[in-house]
Short mmCIF file of C-alpha atoms in Angstrom, two decimals:
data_model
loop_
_atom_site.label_atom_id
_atom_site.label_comp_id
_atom_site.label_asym_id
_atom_site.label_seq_id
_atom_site.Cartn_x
_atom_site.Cartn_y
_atom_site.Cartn_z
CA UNK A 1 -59.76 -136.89 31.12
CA UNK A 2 -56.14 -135.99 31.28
CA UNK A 3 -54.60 -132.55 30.84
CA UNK A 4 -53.77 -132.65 27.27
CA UNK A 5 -57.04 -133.26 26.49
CA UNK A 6 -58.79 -130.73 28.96
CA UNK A 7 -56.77 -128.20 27.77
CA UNK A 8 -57.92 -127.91 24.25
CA UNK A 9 -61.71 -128.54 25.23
CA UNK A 10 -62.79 -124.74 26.46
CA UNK A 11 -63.26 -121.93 23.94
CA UNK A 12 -60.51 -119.61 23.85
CA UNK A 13 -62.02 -116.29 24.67
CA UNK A 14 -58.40 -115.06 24.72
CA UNK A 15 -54.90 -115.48 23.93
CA UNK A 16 -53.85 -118.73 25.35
CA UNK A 17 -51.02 -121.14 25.97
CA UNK A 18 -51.89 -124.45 23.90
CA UNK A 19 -51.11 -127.55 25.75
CA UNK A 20 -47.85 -128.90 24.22
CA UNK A 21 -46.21 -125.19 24.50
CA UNK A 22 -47.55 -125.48 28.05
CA UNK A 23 -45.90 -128.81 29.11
CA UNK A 24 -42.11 -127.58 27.28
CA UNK A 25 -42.58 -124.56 29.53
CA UNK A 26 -42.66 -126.24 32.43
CA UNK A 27 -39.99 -128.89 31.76
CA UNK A 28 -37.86 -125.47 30.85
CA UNK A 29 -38.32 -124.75 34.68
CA UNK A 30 -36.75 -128.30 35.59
CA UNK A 31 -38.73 -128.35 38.66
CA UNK A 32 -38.24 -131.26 41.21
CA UNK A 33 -40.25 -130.87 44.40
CA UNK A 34 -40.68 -133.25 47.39
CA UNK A 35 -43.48 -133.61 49.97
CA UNK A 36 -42.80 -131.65 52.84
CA UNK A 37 -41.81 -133.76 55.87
CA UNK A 38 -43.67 -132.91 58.99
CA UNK A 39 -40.58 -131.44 60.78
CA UNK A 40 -40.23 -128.81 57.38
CA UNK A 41 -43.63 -128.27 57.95
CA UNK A 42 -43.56 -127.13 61.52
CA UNK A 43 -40.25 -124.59 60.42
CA UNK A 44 -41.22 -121.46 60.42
CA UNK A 45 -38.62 -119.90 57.92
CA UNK A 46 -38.61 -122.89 55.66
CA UNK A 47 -38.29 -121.95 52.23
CA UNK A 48 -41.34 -121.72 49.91
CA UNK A 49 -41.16 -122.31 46.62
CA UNK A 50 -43.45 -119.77 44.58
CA UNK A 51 -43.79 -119.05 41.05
CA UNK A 52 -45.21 -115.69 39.07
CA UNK A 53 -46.90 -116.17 36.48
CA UNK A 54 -47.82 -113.00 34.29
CA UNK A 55 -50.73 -113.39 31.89
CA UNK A 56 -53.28 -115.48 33.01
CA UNK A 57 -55.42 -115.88 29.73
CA UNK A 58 -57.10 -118.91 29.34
CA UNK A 59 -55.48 -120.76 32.27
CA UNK A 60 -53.62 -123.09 30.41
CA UNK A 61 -50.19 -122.65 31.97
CA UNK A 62 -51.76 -122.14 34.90
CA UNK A 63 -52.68 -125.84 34.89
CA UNK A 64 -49.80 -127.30 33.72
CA UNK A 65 -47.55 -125.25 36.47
CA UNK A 66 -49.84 -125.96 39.35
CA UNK A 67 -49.94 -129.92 38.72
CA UNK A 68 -45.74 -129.89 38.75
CA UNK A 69 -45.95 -127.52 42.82
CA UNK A 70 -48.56 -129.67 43.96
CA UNK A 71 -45.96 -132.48 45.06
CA UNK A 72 -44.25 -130.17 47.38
CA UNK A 73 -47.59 -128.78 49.37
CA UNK A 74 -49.32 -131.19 52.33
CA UNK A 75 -52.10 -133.34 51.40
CA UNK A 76 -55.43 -130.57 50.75
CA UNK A 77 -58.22 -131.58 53.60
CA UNK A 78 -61.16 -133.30 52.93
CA UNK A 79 -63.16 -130.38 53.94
CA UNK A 80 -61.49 -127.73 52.33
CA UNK A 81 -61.46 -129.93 49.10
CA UNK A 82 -65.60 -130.29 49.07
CA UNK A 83 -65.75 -126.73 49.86
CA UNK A 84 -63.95 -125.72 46.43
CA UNK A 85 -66.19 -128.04 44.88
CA UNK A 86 -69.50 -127.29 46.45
CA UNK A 87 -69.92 -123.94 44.02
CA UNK A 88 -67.78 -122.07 41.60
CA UNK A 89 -66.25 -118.76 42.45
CA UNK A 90 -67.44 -115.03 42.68
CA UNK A 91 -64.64 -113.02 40.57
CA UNK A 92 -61.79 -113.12 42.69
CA UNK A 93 -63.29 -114.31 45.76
CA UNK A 94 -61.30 -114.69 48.98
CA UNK A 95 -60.90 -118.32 50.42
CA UNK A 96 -62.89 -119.13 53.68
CA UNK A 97 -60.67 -118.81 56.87
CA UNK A 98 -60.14 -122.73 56.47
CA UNK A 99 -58.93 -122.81 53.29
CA UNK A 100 -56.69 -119.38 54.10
CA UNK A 101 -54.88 -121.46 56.77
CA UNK A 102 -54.13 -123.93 54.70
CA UNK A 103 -52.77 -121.64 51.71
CA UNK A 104 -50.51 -119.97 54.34
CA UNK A 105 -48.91 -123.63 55.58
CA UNK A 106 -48.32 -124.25 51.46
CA UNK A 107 -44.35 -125.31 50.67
CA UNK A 108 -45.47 -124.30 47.17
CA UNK A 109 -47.47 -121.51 45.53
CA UNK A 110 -48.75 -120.12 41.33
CA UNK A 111 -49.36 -116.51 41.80
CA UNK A 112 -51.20 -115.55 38.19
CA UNK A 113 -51.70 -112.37 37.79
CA UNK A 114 -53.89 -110.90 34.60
CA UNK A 115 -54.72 -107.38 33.63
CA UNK A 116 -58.50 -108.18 33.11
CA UNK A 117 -60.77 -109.13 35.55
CA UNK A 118 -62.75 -111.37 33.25
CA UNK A 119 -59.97 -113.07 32.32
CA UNK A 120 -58.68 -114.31 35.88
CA UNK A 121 -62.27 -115.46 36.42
CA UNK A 122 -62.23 -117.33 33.45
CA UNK A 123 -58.98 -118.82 34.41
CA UNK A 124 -59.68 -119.28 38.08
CA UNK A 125 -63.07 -121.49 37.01
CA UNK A 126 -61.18 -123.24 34.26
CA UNK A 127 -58.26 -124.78 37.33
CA UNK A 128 -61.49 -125.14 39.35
CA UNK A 129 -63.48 -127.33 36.82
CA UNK A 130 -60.61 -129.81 36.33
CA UNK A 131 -60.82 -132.81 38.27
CA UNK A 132 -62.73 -131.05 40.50
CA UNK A 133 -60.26 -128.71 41.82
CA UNK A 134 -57.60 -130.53 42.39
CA UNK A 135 -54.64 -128.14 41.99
CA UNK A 136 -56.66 -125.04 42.88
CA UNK A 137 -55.34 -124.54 46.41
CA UNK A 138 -51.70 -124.28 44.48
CA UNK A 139 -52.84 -121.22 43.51
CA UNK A 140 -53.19 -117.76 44.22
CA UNK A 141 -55.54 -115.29 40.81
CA UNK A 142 -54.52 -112.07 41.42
CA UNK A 143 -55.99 -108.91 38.80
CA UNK A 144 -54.24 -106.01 37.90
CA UNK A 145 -51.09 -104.56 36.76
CA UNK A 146 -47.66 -107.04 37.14
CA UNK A 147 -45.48 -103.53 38.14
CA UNK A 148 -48.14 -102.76 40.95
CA UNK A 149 -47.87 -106.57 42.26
CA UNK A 150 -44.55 -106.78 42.04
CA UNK A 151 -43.86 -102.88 43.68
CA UNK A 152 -46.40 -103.90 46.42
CA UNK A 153 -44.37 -107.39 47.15
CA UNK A 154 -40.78 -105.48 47.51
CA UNK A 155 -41.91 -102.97 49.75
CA UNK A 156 -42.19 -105.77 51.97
CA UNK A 157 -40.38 -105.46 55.42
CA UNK A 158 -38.64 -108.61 54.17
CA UNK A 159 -39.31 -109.86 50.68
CA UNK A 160 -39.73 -113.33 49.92
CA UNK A 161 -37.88 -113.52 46.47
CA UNK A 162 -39.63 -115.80 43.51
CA UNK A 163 -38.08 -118.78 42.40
CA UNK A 164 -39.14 -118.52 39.03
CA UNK A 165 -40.95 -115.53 36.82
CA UNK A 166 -43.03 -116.27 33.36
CA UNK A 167 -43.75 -113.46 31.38
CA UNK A 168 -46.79 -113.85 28.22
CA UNK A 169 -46.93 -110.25 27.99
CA UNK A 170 -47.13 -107.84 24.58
CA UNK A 171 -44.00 -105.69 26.26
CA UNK A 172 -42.43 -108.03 28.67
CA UNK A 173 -39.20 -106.52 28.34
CA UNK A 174 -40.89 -103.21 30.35
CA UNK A 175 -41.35 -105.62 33.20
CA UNK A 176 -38.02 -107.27 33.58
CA UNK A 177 -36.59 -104.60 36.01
CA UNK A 178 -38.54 -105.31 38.77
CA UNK A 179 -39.23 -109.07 37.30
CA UNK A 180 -35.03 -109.50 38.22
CA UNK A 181 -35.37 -107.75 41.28
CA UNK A 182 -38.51 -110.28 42.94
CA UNK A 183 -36.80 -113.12 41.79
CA UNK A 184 -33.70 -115.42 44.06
CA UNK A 185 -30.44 -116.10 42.23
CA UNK A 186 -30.45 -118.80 40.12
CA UNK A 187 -33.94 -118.62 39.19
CA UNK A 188 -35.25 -118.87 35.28
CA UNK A 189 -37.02 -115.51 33.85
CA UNK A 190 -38.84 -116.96 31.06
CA UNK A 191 -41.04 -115.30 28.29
CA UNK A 192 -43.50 -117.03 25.55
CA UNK A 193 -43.73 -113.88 22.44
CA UNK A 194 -45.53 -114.72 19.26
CA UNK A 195 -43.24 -112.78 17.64
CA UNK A 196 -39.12 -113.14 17.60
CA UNK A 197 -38.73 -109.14 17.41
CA UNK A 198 -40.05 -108.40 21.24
CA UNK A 199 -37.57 -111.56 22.46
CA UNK A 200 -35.15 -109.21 20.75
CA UNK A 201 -36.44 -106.45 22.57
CA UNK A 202 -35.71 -108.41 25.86
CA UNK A 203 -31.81 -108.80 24.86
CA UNK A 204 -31.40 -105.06 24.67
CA UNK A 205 -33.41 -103.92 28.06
CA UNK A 206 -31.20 -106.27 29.31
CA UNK A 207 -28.12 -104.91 28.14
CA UNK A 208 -29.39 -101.50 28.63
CA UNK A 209 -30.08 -101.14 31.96
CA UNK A 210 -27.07 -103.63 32.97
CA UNK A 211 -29.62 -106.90 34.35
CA UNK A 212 -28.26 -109.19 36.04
CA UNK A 213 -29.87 -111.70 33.47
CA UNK A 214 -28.11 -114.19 31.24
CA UNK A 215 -29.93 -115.61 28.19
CA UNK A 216 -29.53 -119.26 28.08
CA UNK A 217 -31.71 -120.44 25.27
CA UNK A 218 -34.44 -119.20 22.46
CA UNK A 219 -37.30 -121.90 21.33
CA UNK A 220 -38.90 -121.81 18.17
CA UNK A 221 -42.22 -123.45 19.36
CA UNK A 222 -44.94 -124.27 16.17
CA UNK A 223 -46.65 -127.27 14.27
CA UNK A 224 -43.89 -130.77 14.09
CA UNK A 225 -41.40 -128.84 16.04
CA UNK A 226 -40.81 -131.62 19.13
CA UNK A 227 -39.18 -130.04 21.98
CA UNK A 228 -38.70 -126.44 19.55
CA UNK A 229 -36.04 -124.61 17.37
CA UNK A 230 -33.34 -123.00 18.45
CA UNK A 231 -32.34 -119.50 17.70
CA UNK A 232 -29.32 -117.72 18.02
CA UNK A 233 -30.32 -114.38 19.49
CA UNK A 234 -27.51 -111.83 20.16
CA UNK A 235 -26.56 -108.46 19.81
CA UNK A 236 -23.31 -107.93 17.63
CA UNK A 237 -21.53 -104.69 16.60
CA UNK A 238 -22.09 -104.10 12.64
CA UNK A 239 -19.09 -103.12 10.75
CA UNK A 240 -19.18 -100.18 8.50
CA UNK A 241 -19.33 -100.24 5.11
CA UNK A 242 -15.59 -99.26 3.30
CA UNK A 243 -16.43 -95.65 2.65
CA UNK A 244 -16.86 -94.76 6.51
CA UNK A 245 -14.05 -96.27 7.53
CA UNK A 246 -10.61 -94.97 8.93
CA UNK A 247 -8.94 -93.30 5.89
CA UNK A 248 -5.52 -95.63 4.90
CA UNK A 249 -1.99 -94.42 4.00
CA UNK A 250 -0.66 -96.10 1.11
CA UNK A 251 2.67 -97.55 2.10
CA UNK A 252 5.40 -99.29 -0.68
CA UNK A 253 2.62 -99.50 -3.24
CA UNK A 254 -0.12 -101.58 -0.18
CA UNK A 255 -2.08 -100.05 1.95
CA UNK A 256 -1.81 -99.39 5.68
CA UNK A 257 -4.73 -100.42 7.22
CA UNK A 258 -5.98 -99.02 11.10
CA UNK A 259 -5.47 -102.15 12.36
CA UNK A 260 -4.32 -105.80 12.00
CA UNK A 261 -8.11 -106.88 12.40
CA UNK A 262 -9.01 -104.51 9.86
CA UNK A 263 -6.60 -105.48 7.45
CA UNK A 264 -7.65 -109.77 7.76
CA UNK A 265 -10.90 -108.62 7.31
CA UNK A 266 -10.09 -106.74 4.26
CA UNK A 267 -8.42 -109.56 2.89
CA UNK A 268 -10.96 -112.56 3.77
CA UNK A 269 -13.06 -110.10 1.58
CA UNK A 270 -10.69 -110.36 -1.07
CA UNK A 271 -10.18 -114.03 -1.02
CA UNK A 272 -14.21 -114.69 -0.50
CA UNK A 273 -13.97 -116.66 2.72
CA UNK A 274 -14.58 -113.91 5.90
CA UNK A 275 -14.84 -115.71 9.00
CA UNK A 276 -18.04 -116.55 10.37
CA UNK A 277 -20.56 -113.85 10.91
CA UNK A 278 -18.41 -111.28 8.91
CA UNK A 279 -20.19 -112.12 5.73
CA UNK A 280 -23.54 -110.99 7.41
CA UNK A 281 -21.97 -107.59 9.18
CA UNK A 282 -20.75 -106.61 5.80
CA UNK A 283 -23.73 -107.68 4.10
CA UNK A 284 -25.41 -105.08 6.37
CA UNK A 285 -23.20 -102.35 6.56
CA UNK A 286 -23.14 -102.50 2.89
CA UNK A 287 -26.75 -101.85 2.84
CA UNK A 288 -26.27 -99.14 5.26
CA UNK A 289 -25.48 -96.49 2.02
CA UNK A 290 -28.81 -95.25 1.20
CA UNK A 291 -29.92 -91.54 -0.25
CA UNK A 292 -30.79 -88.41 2.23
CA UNK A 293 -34.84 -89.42 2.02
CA UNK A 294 -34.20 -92.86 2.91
CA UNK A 295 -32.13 -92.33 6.06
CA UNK A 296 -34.44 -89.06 7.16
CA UNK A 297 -37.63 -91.57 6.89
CA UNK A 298 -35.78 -94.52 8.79
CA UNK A 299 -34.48 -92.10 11.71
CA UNK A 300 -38.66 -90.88 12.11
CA UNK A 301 -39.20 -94.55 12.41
CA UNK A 302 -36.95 -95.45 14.90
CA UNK A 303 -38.28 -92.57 17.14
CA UNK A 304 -41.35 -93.94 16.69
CA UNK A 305 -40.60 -97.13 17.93
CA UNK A 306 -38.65 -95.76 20.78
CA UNK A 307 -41.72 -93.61 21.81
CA UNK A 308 -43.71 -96.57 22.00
CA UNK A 309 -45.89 -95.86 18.98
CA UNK A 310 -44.70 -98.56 16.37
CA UNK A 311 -43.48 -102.38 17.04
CA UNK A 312 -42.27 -104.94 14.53
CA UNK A 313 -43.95 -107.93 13.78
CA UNK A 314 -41.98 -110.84 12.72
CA UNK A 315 -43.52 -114.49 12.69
CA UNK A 316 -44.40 -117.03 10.28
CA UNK A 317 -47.72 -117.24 8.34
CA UNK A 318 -49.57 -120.08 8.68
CA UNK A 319 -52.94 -120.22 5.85
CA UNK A 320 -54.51 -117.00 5.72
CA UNK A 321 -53.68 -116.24 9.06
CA UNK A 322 -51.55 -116.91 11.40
CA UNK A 323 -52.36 -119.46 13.93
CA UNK A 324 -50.21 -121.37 16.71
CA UNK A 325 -46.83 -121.08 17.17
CA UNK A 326 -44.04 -118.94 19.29
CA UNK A 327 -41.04 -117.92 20.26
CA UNK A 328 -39.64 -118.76 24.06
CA UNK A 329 -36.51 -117.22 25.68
CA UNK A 330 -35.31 -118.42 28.93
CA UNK A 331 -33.07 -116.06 31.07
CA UNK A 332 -31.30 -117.17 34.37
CA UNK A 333 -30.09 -114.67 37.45
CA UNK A 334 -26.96 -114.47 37.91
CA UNK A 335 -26.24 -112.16 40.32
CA UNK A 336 -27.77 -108.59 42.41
CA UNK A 337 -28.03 -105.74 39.82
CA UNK A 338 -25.85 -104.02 42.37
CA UNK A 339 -23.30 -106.45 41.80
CA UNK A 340 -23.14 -105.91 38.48
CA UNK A 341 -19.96 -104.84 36.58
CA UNK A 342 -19.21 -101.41 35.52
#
């Protein structure tokens, strides 16, 4: 039976990663591993190539990433190999000393990391099941919190940074601090969201605390959408609307706009034909006049939201309820957050 089809076979006791969001994931990472040679594997400070994964669920993912690192770990022992198939797992149960020494000469390593125990035993029997274990010694079911993990890796004497980082949380955004810290230069952040609001979410945290994270793409993944939609997801500066704006002198009959900008815009308003995205920022700093009550009850929502007590939900409906379907946005490091611009 081949991935695909394994894949879609268990009962999803949780949220999960279906299998043709799974395979554009890891294509996303553009990962291209070799077999280790056996003078790489006898170097000591050879690189390893490891990947976080945050939200275990169903184990999905989990498959799908461990079957593209298996090319660049040694051949698994015969041994070892009947051992993970002689019996199935106690929850998180650590390997024998065997299969240990072989984890530790890995080129390669999945750390997958969920908040609920159940879940990572699910997941951890689910990579076990599949042709009888054959990528489980890629890797590495941890349970907990991702901040703890991640704190507990950096206060490492020396740190070995993560090549890549994929976040399925609710608020992934709150984890992409330390997420850009763990991870090398160069390496994709990436983050699956049902919704297109908490992708938004990401833009701003990175803006806000100055990441050193540039967005390269957003997917629209769903039903007949080969390889996704893309969005354009930015932040832009919203014009106000013509009674907040810098009061004008009237000069020989025409008026003297602030500035040169300002006074283009005002007349690509005239003529009907702004430039593009003007139209929209006008559109909403239009809408932007509303009565006392109005703006009183939108300024108690917006501390709600910053005190963590509302989010916004924004996705498609699909039947009665929504089913399927996502949003994925792929950030790459750039550089230290210490060498970030002021």
């Amino acid at each position: 039976m081949d991935l695909c089809a394994f894949g879609g076979l268990d009962p999803y006791s949780q949220q999960t990663i279906y299998p043709a969001y799974a395979s554009l994931i890891t294509s996303l990472l553009d990962i291209h591993l070799t077999p280790p040679t056996p003078s790489s594997s006898a170097d000591p400070v050879s690189p390893t190539f490891e990947i976080l994964e945050a939200g275990t669920g169903h184990g999905g993912l989990t498959l799908y990433l461990a079957r593209a690192l298996t090319a660049g770990n040694p051949p698994v022992p015969a041994p070892i190999q009947s051992q993970i198939n002689s019996s199935r797992p106690n929850p998180l149960s650590s390997p024998s000393p065997e299969e240990e020494a072989y984890r530790a000469s890995r080129s390669a390593a999945l750390h997958t990391i969920d908040a609920e125990q159940a879940h990572s035993k699910f997941a951890q029997n689910v990579v076990r099941d599949f042709r009888r274990g054959i990528y489980y010694p890629v890797v590495d079911f941890h349970a907990g919190k991702v901040s703890d993990w991640l704190e507990q890796r950096l206060s490492a004497a020396e740190p070995r940074l993560l090549s890549h980082v994929i976040l399925d949380l609710p608020s992934a955004h709150k984890e992409f601090a330390l997420a850009e810290k763990a991870m090398q230069t160069a390496g994709s952040l990436l983050v699956f969201a049902p919704s297109i609001t908490q992708l938004a979410d990401c833009v701003r945290t990175v803006r806000e605390e100055r990441l050193g994270l540039v967005l390269e793409r957003v997917l629209e993944v769903g039903t007949g959408m080969a390889g996704g939609r893309e969005w354009d997801l930015r932040e832009v500066r919203v014009r106000p609307p013509r009674s907040e704006r810098r009061p004008k002198a009237v000069v020989g009959g025409e008026e003297a706009f602030a500035s040169e900008t300002e006074a283009v815009e005002v007349q690509d308003e005239k003529r009907g034909s702004s430039a593009e995205g003007s139209e929209a920022e006008a559109e909403i700093g239009s809408e932007g006049q509303t009565d006392a009550s109005s703006v009183l009850a939108a300024s108690d929502v917006a501390a709600e939201i910053k005190q963590g007590r509302r989010e916004m939900v924004c996705r498609p409906k699909v039947g009665i309820r929504t089913s399927g379907g996502g949003f994925i946005g792929v950030w790459r490091k750039m550089r230290h957050k210490e060498d970030s611009a002021v």
